[in-house]
Coordinates of C-alpha atoms and ligand atoms in Angstrom, one line a residue:
M470 CA 62.4 -80.4 66.9
N471 CA 66.2 -79.0 67.4
F472 CA 65.9 -75.1 68.1
I473 CA 69.6 -74.7 66.2
D474 CA 68.2 -76.2 63.0
I475 CA 65.7 -73.4 63.2
I476 CA 67.9 -70.9 64.1
R477 CA 70.2 -72.0 61.1
K478 CA 67.1 -71.9 58.6
K479 CA 66.2 -69.1 59.3
R480 CA 69.9 -67.6 59.3
D481 CA 70.2 -68.9 55.7
G482 CA 67.1 -66.8 54.8
F483 CA 64.5 -69.6 54.5
E484 CA 60.7 -70.0 55.2
L485 CA 59.9 -71.3 58.5
T486 CA 57.1 -73.8 58.9
K487 CA 54.1 -73.5 61.3
E488 CA 55.3 -75.9 63.2
E489 CA 58.8 -74.5 63.3
I490 CA 57.2 -71.1 64.4
E491 CA 55.3 -72.6 67.2
F492 CA 57.7 -74.4 68.6
F493 CA 59.7 -71.2 68.8
A494 CA 56.7 -69.3 70.3
F495 CA 56.2 -72.0 72.8
S496 CA 59.8 -72.0 73.3
A497 CA 59.6 -68.5 74.5
A498 CA 56.6 -68.5 76.4
N499 CA 57.4 -71.6 78.9
E500 CA 61.3 -70.7 78.5
T501 CA 62.4 -74.0 77.7
V502 CA 65.3 -72.6 75.2
P503 CA 67.8 -70.5 76.7
D504 CA 67.7 -66.8 76.5
Y505 CA 70.6 -66.8 73.9
Q506 CA 69.0 -68.9 71.6
L507 CA 65.5 -67.1 71.3
S508 CA 68.0 -64.0 70.8
A509 CA 69.7 -65.6 68.3
M510 CA 66.7 -66.2 66.7
L511 CA 65.1 -63.1 67.1
M512 CA 68.5 -61.2 65.1
A513 CA 67.7 -63.9 62.2
I514 CA 64.3 -63.1 61.8
Y515 CA 65.3 -59.0 62.2
L516 CA 67.7 -59.9 59.0
N517 CA 66.1 -62.0 57.2
G518 CA 62.5 -61.0 57.7
L519 CA 59.3 -63.2 57.8
N520 CA 56.8 -63.0 55.3
E521 CA 53.0 -62.6 55.5
R522 CA 52.6 -66.2 56.5
E523 CA 55.1 -66.6 59.0
T524 CA 54.3 -63.4 60.8
L525 CA 50.1 -64.7 60.6
D526 CA 51.6 -68.0 61.9
L527 CA 53.9 -65.8 64.7
T528 CA 50.9 -63.8 65.7
T529 CA 48.8 -67.1 66.2
A530 CA 51.4 -68.6 68.3
M531 CA 52.4 -66.0 70.4
A532 CA 48.4 -65.1 71.1
H533 CA 48.0 -68.6 72.1
S534 CA 51.1 -69.2 73.6
G535 CA 49.0 -68.5 76.9
D536 CA 45.2 -68.0 78.0
M537 CA 43.2 -66.2 75.6
A538 CA 40.9 -63.7 77.0
D539 CA 37.0 -64.2 77.2
L540 CA 35.8 -61.0 77.8
S541 CA 32.1 -62.1 77.3
A542 CA 31.3 -61.7 81.4
I543 CA 32.2 -58.3 80.8
D544 CA 29.1 -56.7 79.4
G545 CA 29.0 -53.7 76.4
V546 CA 31.4 -53.2 73.9
K547 CA 35.1 -54.2 74.7
G548 CA 37.9 -52.0 73.0
D549 CA 41.3 -51.6 73.2
K550 CA 44.2 -49.4 71.9
H551 CA 48.0 -50.0 70.9
S552 CA 50.5 -47.7 69.5
T553 CA 53.6 -49.0 67.7
G554 CA 56.2 -46.8 70.1
G555 CA 57.0 -43.1 70.3
V556 CA 58.5 -40.4 72.3
G557 CA 56.6 -38.5 74.8
D558 CA 53.1 -40.9 74.0
K559 CA 51.2 -41.2 76.8
T560 CA 47.9 -41.4 74.6
T561 CA 46.9 -44.3 76.7
L562 CA 46.5 -42.8 79.7
I563 CA 44.2 -40.2 77.7
V564 CA 41.9 -42.5 75.4
A565 CA 41.6 -45.4 77.9
P566 CA 39.3 -43.1 80.5
I567 CA 37.7 -41.4 77.8
A568 CA 36.3 -44.5 75.7
A569 CA 35.3 -46.1 79.1
E570 CA 33.9 -43.1 80.5
C571 CA 31.8 -43.7 77.0
D572 CA 30.6 -47.2 78.2
V573 CA 33.3 -48.8 75.8
K574 CA 35.0 -51.1 78.4
I575 CA 38.9 -51.3 78.2
A576 CA 40.6 -54.5 78.9
K577 CA 44.2 -53.3 77.7
M578 CA 47.4 -55.3 78.0
S579 CA 50.3 -53.0 77.8
G580 CA 54.1 -53.1 77.4
R581 CA 56.6 -51.5 79.3
G582 CA 59.4 -49.1 77.6
L583 CA 61.1 -50.6 74.2
G584 CA 64.4 -49.4 72.6
H585 CA 64.1 -45.5 72.9
T586 CA 60.4 -45.5 73.6
G587 CA 58.7 -45.5 76.8
G588 CA 56.1 -47.9 78.2
T589 CA 52.4 -47.5 79.7
V590 CA 53.5 -50.2 82.4
D591 CA 56.5 -48.1 83.3
K592 CA 54.7 -44.9 83.6
L593 CA 51.8 -46.1 85.6
E594 CA 54.1 -47.6 88.1
S595 CA 55.5 -44.6 88.8
I596 CA 51.9 -43.9 90.5
P597 CA 52.7 -45.2 94.0
G598 CA 51.1 -49.1 95.0
F599 CA 49.7 -49.1 91.1
K600 CA 49.6 -52.9 90.5
T601 CA 50.3 -53.7 87.0
S602 CA 50.7 -57.2 87.2
L603 CA 47.6 -59.0 87.4
E604 CA 46.5 -62.5 87.7
T605 CA 43.8 -62.9 84.7
E606 CA 41.0 -62.8 87.2
E607 CA 41.9 -59.7 88.9
F608 CA 42.4 -58.1 85.1
F609 CA 38.6 -59.1 84.6
A610 CA 37.3 -57.9 87.6
A611 CA 39.3 -54.4 87.6
V612 CA 37.5 -54.2 84.1
N613 CA 33.9 -55.0 85.6
A614 CA 34.6 -52.8 88.4
C615 CA 35.4 -49.5 86.7
G616 CA 35.1 -50.3 83.1
L617 CA 39.0 -50.0 82.3
C618 CA 42.1 -51.7 83.5
V619 CA 45.6 -51.1 82.4
A620 CA 47.9 -53.9 82.9
G621 CA 51.3 -55.8 82.0
Q622 CA 52.0 -59.0 80.8
S623 CA 51.6 -60.8 83.6
G624 CA 49.5 -64.0 84.6
R625 CA 49.0 -66.5 81.6
L626 CA 47.9 -63.9 78.4
C627 CA 50.8 -63.9 75.9
P628 CA 54.0 -64.8 77.9
A629 CA 55.7 -65.5 74.5
D630 CA 55.2 -61.8 73.7
K631 CA 56.1 -61.0 77.3
K632 CA 59.6 -63.0 77.0
L633 CA 60.2 -61.8 73.4
Y634 CA 59.3 -58.3 74.0
G635 CA 62.1 -58.2 77.1
L636 CA 65.3 -59.5 74.8
R637 CA 64.0 -57.1 71.8
D638 CA 64.4 -54.4 73.9
V639 CA 68.3 -55.1 74.8
T640 CA 69.3 -57.2 71.5
A641 CA 68.9 -54.1 69.4
T642 CA 65.6 -55.9 67.1
V643 CA 63.1 -54.1 68.1
D644 CA 62.3 -51.7 64.6
N645 CA 61.4 -54.8 62.5
M646 CA 57.8 -54.9 60.8
P647 CA 56.8 -58.8 61.3
L648 CA 58.3 -58.6 65.1
I649 CA 56.5 -55.3 65.7
A650 CA 53.3 -56.4 64.1
S651 CA 53.2 -60.4 65.8
S652 CA 53.9 -58.7 69.3
I653 CA 51.1 -55.9 69.1
M654 CA 48.8 -58.2 67.3
S655 CA 49.4 -61.3 69.6
K656 CA 48.3 -59.0 72.6
K657 CA 45.4 -57.8 70.9
L658 CA 44.2 -61.1 69.7
A659 CA 44.8 -62.9 73.2
G660 CA 43.2 -59.6 75.0
G661 CA 39.6 -60.2 73.4
A662 CA 38.4 -57.0 72.2
D663 CA 36.0 -56.4 69.9
C664 CA 37.4 -53.2 68.5
I665 CA 40.8 -52.1 68.1
V666 CA 42.5 -48.9 66.9
L667 CA 46.3 -49.0 66.5
D668 CA 48.3 -45.8 66.8
V669 CA 50.8 -46.3 64.0
K670 CA 53.7 -43.9 64.7
C671 CA 55.9 -42.2 61.7
G672 CA 58.9 -40.2 61.9
S673 CA 62.3 -39.6 63.6
G674 CA 60.8 -41.3 67.2
A675 CA 59.1 -44.1 66.0
F676 CA 60.2 -47.5 64.7
M677 CA 58.8 -46.9 61.2
K678 CA 60.7 -43.9 59.7
D679 CA 59.2 -43.0 56.5
A680 CA 55.0 -43.4 55.8
S681 CA 55.2 -46.2 53.4
S682 CA 56.6 -48.3 56.2
A683 CA 54.4 -47.2 58.7
T684 CA 51.4 -47.9 56.1
S685 CA 52.4 -50.8 55.4
L686 CA 52.6 -52.1 59.2
A687 CA 49.3 -50.4 59.6
E688 CA 47.8 -52.7 57.0
K689 CA 49.2 -55.9 58.1
M690 CA 47.8 -55.3 61.7
V691 CA 44.6 -54.4 60.6
E692 CA 44.2 -57.4 58.4
I693 CA 45.2 -59.5 60.8
G694 CA 42.9 -58.0 63.4
R695 CA 40.3 -58.4 60.5
G696 CA 41.2 -61.9 59.9
A697 CA 40.7 -62.9 63.4
G698 CA 37.1 -61.5 63.7
R699 CA 38.0 -58.0 65.2
R700 CA 36.6 -54.5 64.3
G701 CA 40.1 -52.6 63.6
A702 CA 41.7 -49.3 62.2
A703 CA 44.7 -47.7 62.0
L704 CA 45.5 -44.1 62.4
I705 CA 49.0 -43.3 61.0
T706 CA 50.2 -40.2 63.2
D707 CA 53.5 -38.2 63.3
M708 CA 56.4 -39.2 65.7
D709 CA 58.9 -37.2 63.8
V710 CA 58.6 -34.7 67.2
P711 CA 58.1 -36.0 70.5
L712 CA 54.8 -35.9 71.5
G713 CA 53.6 -33.1 74.1
H714 CA 56.6 -31.5 76.2
N715 CA 57.2 -34.3 79.0
I716 CA 59.2 -37.4 78.6
G717 CA 59.8 -39.8 81.0
N718 CA 57.6 -41.6 83.4
S719 CA 56.1 -39.8 86.3
L720 CA 56.8 -36.7 83.8
E721 CA 54.4 -38.2 81.6
V722 CA 51.4 -39.1 83.7
I723 CA 51.3 -35.7 84.9
E724 CA 51.2 -34.6 81.5
A725 CA 48.1 -36.9 81.1
V726 CA 46.4 -35.7 83.9
E727 CA 47.1 -32.1 82.4
T728 CA 45.7 -33.2 79.6
L729 CA 42.6 -34.9 81.2
K730 CA 42.3 -31.2 82.9
G731 CA 41.8 -29.5 79.6
N732 CA 45.4 -27.9 80.1
G733 CA 47.2 -30.3 78.0
P734 CA 49.7 -29.3 74.8
E735 CA 47.7 -29.0 71.6
D736 CA 49.6 -31.9 69.4
L737 CA 49.0 -34.7 72.3
T738 CA 45.0 -33.2 73.2
R739 CA 44.6 -33.5 69.5
I740 CA 46.0 -37.4 68.8
S741 CA 44.6 -38.5 71.9
V742 CA 40.9 -37.2 71.0
L743 CA 41.5 -38.6 67.4
L744 CA 42.2 -41.9 68.6
A745 CA 39.6 -42.1 71.4
A746 CA 37.0 -40.9 68.7
K747 CA 38.3 -43.7 66.0
L748 CA 37.6 -46.1 68.9
L749 CA 34.3 -45.3 69.6
Q750 CA 33.4 -45.1 66.0
L751 CA 34.7 -48.7 65.5
A752 CA 32.3 -49.3 68.9
G753 CA 29.1 -47.8 66.9
K754 CA 28.8 -44.4 68.9
G755 CA 28.3 -42.3 65.9
S756 CA 30.5 -41.0 63.0
F757 CA 34.2 -40.1 63.4
E758 CA 33.2 -36.2 63.7
E759 CA 30.2 -37.2 66.1
C760 CA 32.9 -39.2 68.2
Q761 CA 35.2 -36.6 68.4
T762 CA 32.8 -34.4 69.8
L763 CA 31.8 -36.8 72.7
A764 CA 36.0 -37.5 73.2
K765 CA 36.2 -34.0 74.1
S766 CA 33.4 -33.6 76.1
K767 CA 34.8 -36.1 78.4
I768 CA 37.8 -34.1 78.8
D769 CA 35.8 -30.6 79.1
D770 CA 33.8 -32.1 82.0
G771 CA 36.2 -33.8 84.3
T772 CA 34.7 -37.3 83.8
A773 CA 37.3 -38.9 82.0
L774 CA 39.9 -37.7 84.6
N775 CA 37.7 -38.8 87.3
K776 CA 38.1 -42.2 85.5
L777 CA 41.7 -42.6 85.3
A778 CA 41.6 -41.6 89.3
E779 CA 38.8 -44.7 89.5
M780 CA 41.4 -47.2 87.4
V781 CA 44.5 -46.1 89.7
A782 CA 42.5 -47.0 92.9
A783 CA 41.3 -50.2 91.5
Q784 CA 44.6 -51.2 90.7
G785 CA 45.8 -50.3 94.1
G786 CA 47.3 -46.8 93.3
N787 CA 47.1 -43.8 95.2
A788 CA 44.7 -41.9 92.9
E789 CA 45.4 -38.7 95.1
Y790 CA 48.6 -38.5 92.7
I791 CA 45.9 -38.0 90.0
R792 CA 44.2 -35.5 91.4
N793 CA 47.1 -33.4 92.9
P794 CA 50.2 -34.5 90.5
S795 CA 52.6 -32.4 92.6
L796 CA 52.9 -35.6 95.3
F797 CA 55.1 -37.1 92.4
E798 CA 58.4 -37.0 93.7
A799 CA 60.9 -34.5 91.5
A800 CA 64.1 -35.9 90.5
K801 CA 67.0 -35.0 93.0
H802 CA 68.8 -33.2 89.8
S803 CA 67.8 -31.3 87.1
F804 CA 70.0 -29.3 84.6
E805 CA 68.9 -26.8 81.9
V806 CA 69.8 -26.9 78.0
K807 CA 70.3 -23.8 76.3
A808 CA 70.2 -22.7 72.9
A809 CA 73.7 -22.2 71.5
E810 CA 72.5 -20.0 68.9
N811 CA 69.5 -17.6 67.9
G812 CA 67.0 -19.7 64.9
Y813 CA 63.8 -21.5 64.7
I814 CA 64.5 -25.4 65.7
A815 CA 64.7 -26.8 62.4
H816 CA 64.3 -30.4 63.6
M817 CA 64.3 -32.9 66.5
D818 CA 65.7 -36.4 66.4
A819 CA 63.4 -37.8 68.7
E820 CA 64.5 -40.8 68.8
G821 CA 68.2 -39.0 69.9
I822 CA 66.0 -37.9 72.3
G823 CA 64.2 -40.7 73.6
S824 CA 67.7 -42.2 74.1
V825 CA 68.9 -39.4 76.4
C826 CA 65.5 -39.8 78.4
V827 CA 67.1 -44.0 78.8
A828 CA 70.4 -42.5 79.8
L829 CA 69.2 -40.4 82.4
G830 CA 67.5 -43.5 83.7
A831 CA 64.0 -43.3 82.4
G832 CA 64.6 -46.7 80.1
R833 CA 66.6 -49.4 80.5
M834 CA 69.9 -50.8 78.8
R835 CA 69.7 -54.3 80.2
K836 CA 66.8 -56.6 80.8
E837 CA 67.3 -56.5 84.6
D838 CA 67.9 -52.5 84.9
S839 CA 65.6 -50.9 87.2
I840 CA 64.4 -47.5 86.1
D841 CA 64.1 -44.1 87.8
P842 CA 60.3 -43.2 87.5
S843 CA 61.4 -39.3 88.2
A844 CA 64.1 -39.3 85.3
G845 CA 63.6 -37.5 81.9
I846 CA 63.2 -34.4 80.1
I847 CA 60.6 -31.4 80.0
L848 CA 60.9 -29.7 76.3
H849 CA 60.1 -26.2 76.4
R850 CA 60.4 -25.5 73.0
K851 CA 59.8 -28.0 69.9
T852 CA 60.4 -27.9 66.2
G853 CA 58.8 -24.7 64.4
D854 CA 59.7 -22.4 67.6
Y855 CA 62.0 -19.6 67.3
V856 CA 64.5 -19.6 70.1
E857 CA 67.3 -16.7 71.4
K858 CA 70.6 -17.9 71.9
G859 CA 70.7 -19.1 75.9
E860 CA 67.1 -19.6 76.2
A861 CA 66.6 -22.8 77.9
V862 CA 65.4 -25.3 75.3
A863 CA 64.9 -28.3 77.6
T864 CA 65.4 -29.5 81.1
L865 CA 66.6 -32.5 81.9
Y866 CA 66.0 -34.8 85.2
A867 CA 68.0 -37.7 86.8
S868 CA 68.7 -38.7 89.9
D869 CA 72.7 -39.1 89.2
N870 CA 74.2 -35.7 88.4
S871 CA 76.7 -37.2 86.5
L872 CA 74.9 -38.3 84.0
F873 CA 73.9 -35.0 82.4
A874 CA 77.5 -34.4 80.7
A875 CA 76.8 -36.9 78.4
A876 CA 73.1 -36.4 77.7
C877 CA 73.2 -32.9 76.9
E878 CA 75.9 -33.8 74.2
K879 CA 73.5 -35.9 72.7
F880 CA 70.8 -33.8 73.2
A881 CA 72.5 -30.9 71.4
Q882 CA 73.3 -33.7 68.7
S883 CA 69.6 -34.1 68.1
V884 CA 68.6 -30.7 67.6
E885 CA 69.2 -28.6 64.3
F886 CA 68.7 -24.8 64.2
S887 CA 67.9 -22.5 61.3
A888 CA 67.2 -19.2 60.4
E889 CA 64.4 -20.2 58.5
R890 CA 60.8 -21.6 59.7
P891 CA 60.5 -25.3 58.8
A892 CA 57.3 -26.7 57.8
L893 CA 55.7 -28.7 60.1
N894 CA 54.4 -32.3 59.6
P895 CA 50.5 -32.6 59.8
L896 CA 50.0 -34.9 62.9
L897 CA 47.5 -37.1 61.1
L898 CA 49.2 -38.6 58.2
G899 CA 46.7 -41.2 57.2
V900 CA 43.8 -43.5 58.6
V901 CA 43.6 -47.5 57.8
E902 CA 40.4 -49.1 58.1
Ligands
URA1453 N1 54.6 -52.4 71.2 C1 54.2 -53.4 71.2 O1 53.9 -54.1 72.0 N2 55.4 -54.3 70.6 C2 56.5 -53.5 69.8 O2 56.9 -54.6 69.3 C3 56.4 -52.3 69.6 C4 55.3 -51.7 70.4

């Protein structure tokens, strides 16, 4: 099969056969085709789409591009959780230990930052010593040892997605429904969990900007899971405003720890409890309401926090950082952004704020870029808050002082003020079961 012919076919808007899609996925996994051809193919898909059958074929081919995890050696129900990506979204660090503490084993493959959104793997790697690159056997051993493991796409699980994810991040081909659905669901199918909860983000900081595209992505992914015999559900949650206050890798670990101590921001705590509860419900632990109470109890009694510390230690990280987050090294430089006028914050463009974070060093512009774990933003005020002129709206953190001028300008463009108090979106916009 000739790869150029396949690119041309999709470029010209034709439907690809199962064999052509498998050739694409396996070429990505085995790196038998250069990055520029894979990138051209991604752009052709981005522009011309994939139909339902092609999306399912791509998901299946990517899932089978490496090992399919067999979790039967792990006792009990196995659960997994995945977000479509947002700004300040550190819910995995809260949901996974809650679920593990309720006897739902979590064997989770996570991603790095993608576009303007952060990634759990980058966040966890801000903990000194934490290993996200695990061989399949190490991954299972960690789940067996402490009930949860969150690893990157290393070893032999889903190598096609690992390759394509990295290329999408730097070729403006992220926000595309079939590419997101196949990327997420291939990892979830290869990961082998029985129950899968999906957090489909919607709004200015999400890849799906409106409720109808978020619902359609949620339905597509739940359907792929069902077709593969998994119990799945998706919560559609608001991402018009960044989640919580901290954005950036170590800053987000710190906020997740605070949330597990019961001191987290309301929006982050609520979404985390809802996601954990939906996963527990899928795992047969009770009704959605009962599972919310159960999830909250694991925050209140401190056991979910201990579970996170246990996971960090099991993956080689220094668990002292979880017990005492002030150990995280602060960024060398900080800069306060002040309100230019009196008024309510009427809108925050969460994608713009995520991009400011990337520009401060918390994300990547090129595939080979390394990230700055301490870079990021703390939002002191968010949409709906009243601010006085000159009051600090946010603090920006970076290792390089010269990054602040452009970052401040972009931040200012991302925040709108109004004399009227704006209406806020509900946090939970829908559920797809
Ligand atoms: N998360 C993923 O794993 N893949 C995507 O494409 C988007 C979010």
